[in-house]
Amino acid sequence: MNSLRAPRVRSVLDRLHAAADLDEDRPSPWPSGRDFAGSPAQERADLLAGVYMPISASGGDLLYSLVRAARPERVVEFGTSFGISTLYLAAAVADNGAGHVVTTELSEVKVAAARANLAEAGLHEAVTVLAGDALATLADVPGPIGLLLLDGWKDLCLPVLRLLEDRLAPGALVVADDVSFPSMAPYLEYVRDPATGYVSVEFPVGDGMEISCRA
């Protein structure tokens, strides 16, 4: 069974990917001259509440395959946005017949949209969407975490990983998106350091995905 081929799921994914593609031709709503990296995460989330910032379709297929193969009991996602990546994760968990996705998003607009998209696709029962700052919402998420997706603000990917590290299952997969961004350099330096206990490799999908195994 592959829920990604189900008409109900496919129609939502196709609609969201098409809407996200339109962002490529629109000017950024971020104010010119304002420092992005130095601005608070909540301010960034509010100003970019209408921007999709999605995972690529090929990246989504890769996520689906990883979850189907690893069969994690718990999947955690940092950075829900409109729920595109969440749909791929939820479809895989549903097709496995076991497991659950916990995802977190700072923008209230996107939280509402993601919940609606998951419900429209019929995958909402496989997902818990947490609203708020990931460093707070994920603080009490229980382990073991079998797969962690880091796709929120890039400067927070490493802090979120460190927050959840002691709850990662042996052999857990950690997937980070957009690793070609310069702001991902500290994260990559960490997971590629053998002393931190990961085996890590970059996959050439979208803007690059780093897949790290907690060895």
PDB file of C-alpha atoms in Angstrom:
ATOM      1  CA  MET A   1       0.000   0.000   0.000  1.00  0.00           C
ATOM      2  CA  ASN A   2       1.223   3.513  -0.864  1.00  0.00           C
ATOM      3  CA  SER A   3      -0.998   6.285   0.451  1.00  0.00           C
ATOM      4  CA  LEU A   4       0.905   8.839  -1.648  1.00  0.00           C
ATOM      5  CA  ARG A   5      -0.952   7.423  -4.652  1.00  0.00           C
ATOM      6  CA  ALA A   6      -4.353   7.661  -2.979  1.00  0.00           C
ATOM      7  CA  PRO A   7      -6.448  10.364  -4.721  1.00  0.00           C
ATOM      8  CA  ARG A   8      -7.337  12.065  -1.430  1.00  0.00           C
ATOM      9  CA  VAL A   9      -3.680  12.449  -0.419  1.00  0.00           C
ATOM     10  CA  ARG A  10      -2.334  13.099  -3.903  1.00  0.00           C
ATOM     11  CA  SER A  11      -4.770  15.935  -4.555  1.00  0.00           C
ATOM     12  CA  VAL A  12      -3.685  17.766  -1.384  1.00  0.00           C
ATOM     13  CA  LEU A  13       0.011  17.293  -2.109  1.00  0.00           C
ATOM     14  CA  ASP A  14      -0.366  18.408  -5.729  1.00  0.00           C
ATOM     15  CA  ARG A  15      -2.287  21.508  -4.661  1.00  0.00           C
ATOM     16  CA  LEU A  16       0.272  22.439  -2.015  1.00  0.00           C
ATOM     17  CA  HIS A  17       3.293  21.851  -4.243  1.00  0.00           C
ATOM     18  CA  ALA A  18       1.674  23.962  -6.989  1.00  0.00           C
ATOM     19  CA  ALA A  19       0.967  26.772  -4.533  1.00  0.00           C
ATOM     20  CA  ALA A  20       4.516  26.577  -3.202  1.00  0.00           C
ATOM     21  CA  ASP A  21       5.912  26.836  -6.738  1.00  0.00           C
ATOM     22  CA  LEU A  22       4.205  30.212  -7.099  1.00  0.00           C
ATOM     23  CA  ASP A  23       6.337  31.563  -4.241  1.00  0.00           C
ATOM     24  CA  GLU A  24       9.348  31.377  -6.570  1.00  0.00           C
ATOM     25  CA  ASP A  25       7.933  34.253  -8.644  1.00  0.00           C
ATOM     26  CA  ARG A  26       6.809  36.442  -5.757  1.00  0.00           C
ATOM     27  CA  PRO A  27       8.960  39.016  -3.962  1.00  0.00           C
ATOM     28  CA  SER A  28       9.855  38.056  -0.418  1.00  0.00           C
ATOM     29  CA  PRO A  29       7.644  39.683   2.230  1.00  0.00           C
ATOM     30  CA  TRP A  30      10.713  40.073   4.441  1.00  0.00           C
ATOM     31  CA  PRO A  31      11.415  43.828   4.825  1.00  0.00           C
ATOM     32  CA  SER A  32      14.396  45.012   2.844  1.00  0.00           C
ATOM     33  CA  GLY A  33      17.376  45.859   5.004  1.00  0.00           C
ATOM     34  CA  ARG A  34      16.114  44.042   8.113  1.00  0.00           C
ATOM     35  CA  ASP A  35      18.532  41.483   9.532  1.00  0.00           C
ATOM     36  CA  PHE A  36      16.952  38.050   9.139  1.00  0.00           C
ATOM     37  CA  ALA A  37      19.314  35.940  11.239  1.00  0.00           C
ATOM     38  CA  GLY A  38      19.303  38.478  14.055  1.00  0.00           C
ATOM     39  CA  SER A  39      15.515  38.790  14.216  1.00  0.00           C
ATOM     40  CA  PRO A  40      13.489  36.783  16.773  1.00  0.00           C
ATOM     41  CA  ALA A  41      12.072  33.487  15.534  1.00  0.00           C
ATOM     42  CA  GLN A  42       8.499  34.634  16.246  1.00  0.00           C
ATOM     43  CA  GLU A  43       8.958  37.764  14.143  1.00  0.00           C
ATOM     44  CA  ARG A  44      10.298  35.679  11.269  1.00  0.00           C
ATOM     45  CA  ALA A  45       7.377  33.271  11.567  1.00  0.00           C
ATOM     46  CA  ASP A  46       4.785  36.069  11.576  1.00  0.00           C
ATOM     47  CA  LEU A  47       6.242  37.981   8.631  1.00  0.00           C
ATOM     48  CA  LEU A  48       6.639  34.816   6.531  1.00  0.00           C
ATOM     49  CA  ALA A  49       3.340  33.204   7.518  1.00  0.00           C
ATOM     50  CA  GLY A  50       2.191  33.124   3.902  1.00  0.00           C
ATOM     51  CA  VAL A  51       5.384  31.622   2.475  1.00  0.00           C
ATOM     52  CA  TYR A  52       5.392  27.854   1.972  1.00  0.00           C
ATOM     53  CA  MET A  53       9.129  27.059   2.274  1.00  0.00           C
ATOM     54  CA  PRO A  54       8.329  23.434   1.353  1.00  0.00           C
ATOM     55  CA  ILE A  55      10.314  20.288   1.085  1.00  0.00           C
ATOM     56  CA  SER A  56      10.784  19.221  -2.547  1.00  0.00           C
ATOM     57  CA  ALA A  57       8.625  16.451  -3.995  1.00  0.00           C
ATOM     58  CA  SER A  58      11.691  14.228  -4.383  1.00  0.00           C
ATOM     59  CA  GLY A  59      12.659  15.011  -0.810  1.00  0.00           C
ATOM     60  CA  GLY A  60       9.167  14.038   0.287  1.00  0.00           C
ATOM     61  CA  ASP A  61       9.416  10.722  -1.534  1.00  0.00           C
ATOM     62  CA  LEU A  62      12.750  10.106   0.175  1.00  0.00           C
ATOM     63  CA  LEU A  63      11.218  10.826   3.592  1.00  0.00           C
ATOM     64  CA  TYR A  64       8.335   8.482   2.867  1.00  0.00           C
ATOM     65  CA  SER A  65      10.767   5.706   1.910  1.00  0.00           C
ATOM     66  CA  LEU A  66      12.922   6.232   4.999  1.00  0.00           C
ATOM     67  CA  VAL A  67       9.944   5.993   7.330  1.00  0.00           C
ATOM     68  CA  ARG A  68       8.598   2.912   5.545  1.00  0.00           C
ATOM     69  CA  ALA A  69      12.002   1.221   5.805  1.00  0.00           C
ATOM     70  CA  ALA A  70      12.910   2.240   9.367  1.00  0.00           C
ATOM     71  CA  ARG A  71       9.388   1.806  10.786  1.00  0.00           C
ATOM     72  CA  PRO A  72       9.958   4.272  13.641  1.00  0.00           C
ATOM     73  CA  GLU A  73       7.628   4.230  16.625  1.00  0.00           C
ATOM     74  CA  ARG A  74       7.830   8.019  16.893  1.00  0.00           C
ATOM     75  CA  VAL A  75       8.660  10.575  14.184  1.00  0.00           C
ATOM     76  CA  VAL A  76       9.402  14.150  15.246  1.00  0.00           C
ATOM     77  CA  GLU A  77       9.424  17.101  12.840  1.00  0.00           C
ATOM     78  CA  PHE A  78      10.749  20.597  13.504  1.00  0.00           C
ATOM     79  CA  GLY A  79       9.081  23.065  11.119  1.00  0.00           C
ATOM     80  CA  THR A  80       5.617  22.018   9.949  1.00  0.00           C
ATOM     81  CA  SER A  81       4.878  25.048   7.733  1.00  0.00           C
ATOM     82  CA  PHE A  82       1.776  24.197   5.657  1.00  0.00           C
ATOM     83  CA  GLY A  83       2.261  20.474   6.275  1.00  0.00           C
ATOM     84  CA  ILE A  84       3.773  19.274   3.003  1.00  0.00           C
ATOM     85  CA  SER A  85       6.604  17.306   4.609  1.00  0.00           C
ATOM     86  CA  THR A  86       4.227  16.251   7.383  1.00  0.00           C
ATOM     87  CA  LEU A  87       1.910  14.656   4.825  1.00  0.00           C
ATOM     88  CA  TYR A  88       4.733  12.480   3.484  1.00  0.00           C
ATOM     89  CA  LEU A  89       5.686  11.422   7.016  1.00  0.00           C
ATOM     90  CA  ALA A  90       2.075  10.752   7.997  1.00  0.00           C
ATOM     91  CA  ALA A  91       1.399   8.723   4.856  1.00  0.00           C
ATOM     92  CA  ALA A  92       4.383   6.503   5.638  1.00  0.00           C
ATOM     93  CA  VAL A  93       3.359   6.017   9.277  1.00  0.00           C
ATOM     94  CA  ALA A  94      -0.200   5.195   8.210  1.00  0.00           C
ATOM     95  CA  ASP A  95       1.040   2.684   5.629  1.00  0.00           C
ATOM     96  CA  ASN A  96       3.317   1.073   8.218  1.00  0.00           C
ATOM     97  CA  GLY A  97       0.267   0.538  10.405  1.00  0.00           C
ATOM     98  CA  ALA A  98       2.159   1.756  13.467  1.00  0.00           C
ATOM     99  CA  GLY A  99       3.857   4.874  14.796  1.00  0.00           C
ATOM    100  CA  HIS A 100       2.962   8.523  15.185  1.00  0.00           C
ATOM    101  CA  VAL A 101       4.244  11.880  13.937  1.00  0.00           C
ATOM    102  CA  VAL A 102       4.773  14.818  16.296  1.00  0.00           C
ATOM    103  CA  THR A 103       5.397  18.096  14.494  1.00  0.00           C
ATOM    104  CA  THR A 104       5.831  21.658  15.722  1.00  0.00           C
ATOM    105  CA  GLU A 105       5.267  25.070  14.122  1.00  0.00           C
ATOM    106  CA  LEU A 106       5.668  28.614  15.426  1.00  0.00           C
ATOM    107  CA  SER A 107       3.249  30.386  13.057  1.00  0.00           C
ATOM    108  CA  GLU A 108      -0.380  30.138  14.199  1.00  0.00           C
ATOM    109  CA  VAL A 109      -1.493  30.692  10.600  1.00  0.00           C
ATOM    110  CA  LYS A 110       0.527  27.712   9.423  1.00  0.00           C
ATOM    111  CA  VAL A 111      -0.566  25.531  12.343  1.00  0.00           C
ATOM    112  CA  ALA A 112      -4.196  26.002  11.338  1.00  0.00           C
ATOM    113  CA  ALA A 113      -3.423  25.417   7.654  1.00  0.00           C
ATOM    114  CA  ALA A 114      -1.397  22.271   8.339  1.00  0.00           C
ATOM    115  CA  ARG A 115      -4.135  20.780  10.501  1.00  0.00           C
ATOM    116  CA  ALA A 116      -6.695  21.493   7.790  1.00  0.00           C
ATOM    117  CA  ASN A 117      -4.486  19.960   5.088  1.00  0.00           C
ATOM    118  CA  LEU A 118      -3.890  16.815   7.128  1.00  0.00           C
ATOM    119  CA  ALA A 119      -7.616  16.478   7.776  1.00  0.00           C
ATOM    120  CA  GLU A 120      -8.398  16.969   4.083  1.00  0.00           C
ATOM    121  CA  ALA A 121      -5.950  14.184   3.224  1.00  0.00           C
ATOM    122  CA  GLY A 122      -7.417  11.925   5.890  1.00  0.00           C
ATOM    123  CA  LEU A 123      -4.088  11.630   7.728  1.00  0.00           C
ATOM    124  CA  HIS A 124      -4.774  13.787  10.784  1.00  0.00           C
ATOM    125  CA  GLU A 125      -5.050  10.837  13.172  1.00  0.00           C
ATOM    126  CA  ALA A 126      -1.408   9.945  12.495  1.00  0.00           C
ATOM    127  CA  VAL A 127      -0.139  13.400  13.524  1.00  0.00           C
ATOM    128  CA  THR A 128      -0.029  15.682  16.543  1.00  0.00           C
ATOM    129  CA  VAL A 129       0.636  19.310  15.575  1.00  0.00           C
ATOM    130  CA  LEU A 130       2.175  21.357  18.394  1.00  0.00           C
ATOM    131  CA  ALA A 131       1.923  25.161  18.249  1.00  0.00           C
ATOM    132  CA  GLY A 132       4.793  27.268  19.534  1.00  0.00           C
ATOM    133  CA  ASP A 133       8.548  27.512  19.932  1.00  0.00           C
ATOM    134  CA  ALA A 134      10.120  24.126  19.199  1.00  0.00           C
ATOM    135  CA  LEU A 135      12.571  24.441  22.079  1.00  0.00           C
ATOM    136  CA  ALA A 136       9.533  24.542  24.375  1.00  0.00           C
ATOM    137  CA  THR A 137       7.011  22.324  22.562  1.00  0.00           C
ATOM    138  CA  LEU A 138       9.487  19.483  22.046  1.00  0.00           C
ATOM    139  CA  ALA A 139      11.010  19.666  25.524  1.00  0.00           C
ATOM    140  CA  ASP A 140       8.719  16.968  26.903  1.00  0.00           C
ATOM    141  CA  VAL A 141       8.188  14.784  23.824  1.00  0.00           C
ATOM    142  CA  PRO A 142       8.927  11.230  24.979  1.00  0.00           C
ATOM    143  CA  GLY A 143      11.335   8.886  23.291  1.00  0.00           C
ATOM    144  CA  PRO A 144      12.368   6.760  21.667  1.00  0.00           C
ATOM    145  CA  ILE A 145      12.452   8.925  18.542  1.00  0.00           C
ATOM    146  CA  GLY A 146      13.174   6.804  15.488  1.00  0.00           C
ATOM    147  CA  LEU A 147      13.295   9.574  12.906  1.00  0.00           C
ATOM    148  CA  LEU A 148      13.817  13.301  13.362  1.00  0.00           C
ATOM    149  CA  LEU A 149      13.224  15.802  10.545  1.00  0.00           C
ATOM    150  CA  LEU A 150      14.803  19.234  10.947  1.00  0.00           C
ATOM    151  CA  ASP A 151      13.218  21.687   8.523  1.00  0.00           C
ATOM    152  CA  GLY A 152      12.568  24.810  10.599  1.00  0.00           C
ATOM    153  CA  TRP A 153      14.745  27.900  11.015  1.00  0.00           C
ATOM    154  CA  LYS A 154      18.245  26.809  10.076  1.00  0.00           C
ATOM    155  CA  ASP A 155      19.952  28.469  13.018  1.00  0.00           C
ATOM    156  CA  LEU A 156      17.772  26.394  15.343  1.00  0.00           C
ATOM    157  CA  CYS A 157      18.363  22.976  13.756  1.00  0.00           C
ATOM    158  CA  LEU A 158      21.401  22.214  15.887  1.00  0.00           C
ATOM    159  CA  PRO A 159      19.799  23.415  19.154  1.00  0.00           C
ATOM    160  CA  VAL A 160      16.716  21.281  18.432  1.00  0.00           C
ATOM    161  CA  LEU A 161      18.887  18.256  17.689  1.00  0.00           C
ATOM    162  CA  ARG A 162      20.817  18.745  20.927  1.00  0.00           C
ATOM    163  CA  LEU A 163      17.524  19.121  22.821  1.00  0.00           C
ATOM    164  CA  LEU A 164      16.247  15.760  21.554  1.00  0.00           C
ATOM    165  CA  GLU A 165      19.520  13.869  21.317  1.00  0.00           C
ATOM    166  CA  ASP A 166      19.124  11.862  24.511  1.00  0.00           C
ATOM    167  CA  ARG A 167      15.729  10.630  23.276  1.00  0.00           C
ATOM    168  CA  LEU A 168      16.951   9.350  19.911  1.00  0.00           C
ATOM    169  CA  ALA A 169      16.653   5.590  19.549  1.00  0.00           C
ATOM    170  CA  PRO A 170      19.820   3.617  18.735  1.00  0.00           C
ATOM    171  CA  GLY A 171      20.139   3.761  14.962  1.00  0.00           C
ATOM    172  CA  ALA A 172      17.717   6.681  14.710  1.00  0.00           C
ATOM    173  CA  LEU A 173      17.741   8.689  11.492  1.00  0.00           C
ATOM    174  CA  VAL A 174      18.120  12.466  11.609  1.00  0.00           C
ATOM    175  CA  VAL A 175      17.219  14.265   8.377  1.00  0.00           C
ATOM    176  CA  ALA A 176      18.010  17.936   7.818  1.00  0.00           C
ATOM    177  CA  ASP A 177      16.718  19.837   4.788  1.00  0.00           C
ATOM    178  CA  ASP A 178      18.296  22.755   2.892  1.00  0.00           C
ATOM    179  CA  VAL A 179      21.840  21.895   3.924  1.00  0.00           C
ATOM    180  CA  SER A 180      23.254  23.993   1.065  1.00  0.00           C
ATOM    181  CA  PHE A 181      22.260  27.112   3.040  1.00  0.00           C
ATOM    182  CA  PRO A 182      25.278  28.789   4.700  1.00  0.00           C
ATOM    183  CA  SER A 183      23.340  28.973   7.979  1.00  0.00           C
ATOM    184  CA  MET A 184      23.438  25.162   8.171  1.00  0.00           C
ATOM    185  CA  ALA A 185      27.240  25.113   8.507  1.00  0.00           C
ATOM    186  CA  PRO A 186      27.320  24.688  12.334  1.00  0.00           C
ATOM    187  CA  TYR A 187      24.814  21.840  12.113  1.00  0.00           C
ATOM    188  CA  LEU A 188      26.782  20.049   9.394  1.00  0.00           C
ATOM    189  CA  GLU A 189      30.040  20.484  11.268  1.00  0.00           C
ATOM    190  CA  TYR A 190      28.425  18.811  14.269  1.00  0.00           C
ATOM    191  CA  VAL A 191      26.826  15.762  12.603  1.00  0.00           C
ATOM    192  CA  ARG A 192      29.847  15.161  10.353  1.00  0.00           C
ATOM    193  CA  ASP A 193      32.217  15.055  13.317  1.00  0.00           C
ATOM    194  CA  PRO A 194      32.762  11.330  14.105  1.00  0.00           C
ATOM    195  CA  ALA A 195      33.161  12.230  17.781  1.00  0.00           C
ATOM    196  CA  THR A 196      29.454  13.156  18.017  1.00  0.00           C
ATOM    197  CA  GLY A 197      28.371   9.619  17.161  1.00  0.00           C
ATOM    198  CA  TYR A 198      26.702  10.044  13.765  1.00  0.00           C
ATOM    199  CA  VAL A 199      27.315   8.525  10.370  1.00  0.00           C
ATOM    200  CA  SER A 200      26.237  11.278   7.996  1.00  0.00           C
ATOM    201  CA  VAL A 201      25.830  11.696   4.247  1.00  0.00           C
ATOM    202  CA  GLU A 202      24.329  14.391   1.997  1.00  0.00           C
ATOM    203  CA  PHE A 203      21.670  13.479  -0.550  1.00  0.00           C
ATOM    204  CA  PRO A 204      21.303  15.668  -3.680  1.00  0.00           C
ATOM    205  CA  VAL A 205      17.568  16.400  -3.455  1.00  0.00           C
ATOM    206  CA  GLY A 206      16.108  19.921  -3.426  1.00  0.00           C
ATOM    207  CA  ASP A 207      18.553  22.210  -1.662  1.00  0.00           C
ATOM    208  CA  GLY A 208      20.308  19.204  -0.187  1.00  0.00           C
ATOM    209  CA  MET A 209      19.310  16.810   2.586  1.00  0.00           C
ATOM    210  CA  GLU A 210      21.715  15.485   5.211  1.00  0.00           C
ATOM    211  CA  ILE A 211      20.825  12.038   6.504  1.00  0.00           C
ATOM    212  CA  SER A 212      22.575  11.085   9.711  1.00  0.00           C
ATOM    213  CA  CYS A 213      22.352   7.765  11.548  1.00  0.00           C
ATOM    214  CA  ARG A 214      22.755   7.845  15.327  1.00  0.00           C
ATOM    215  CA  ALA A 215      25.397   5.130  15.518  1.00  0.00           C
TER     216      ALA A 215
END
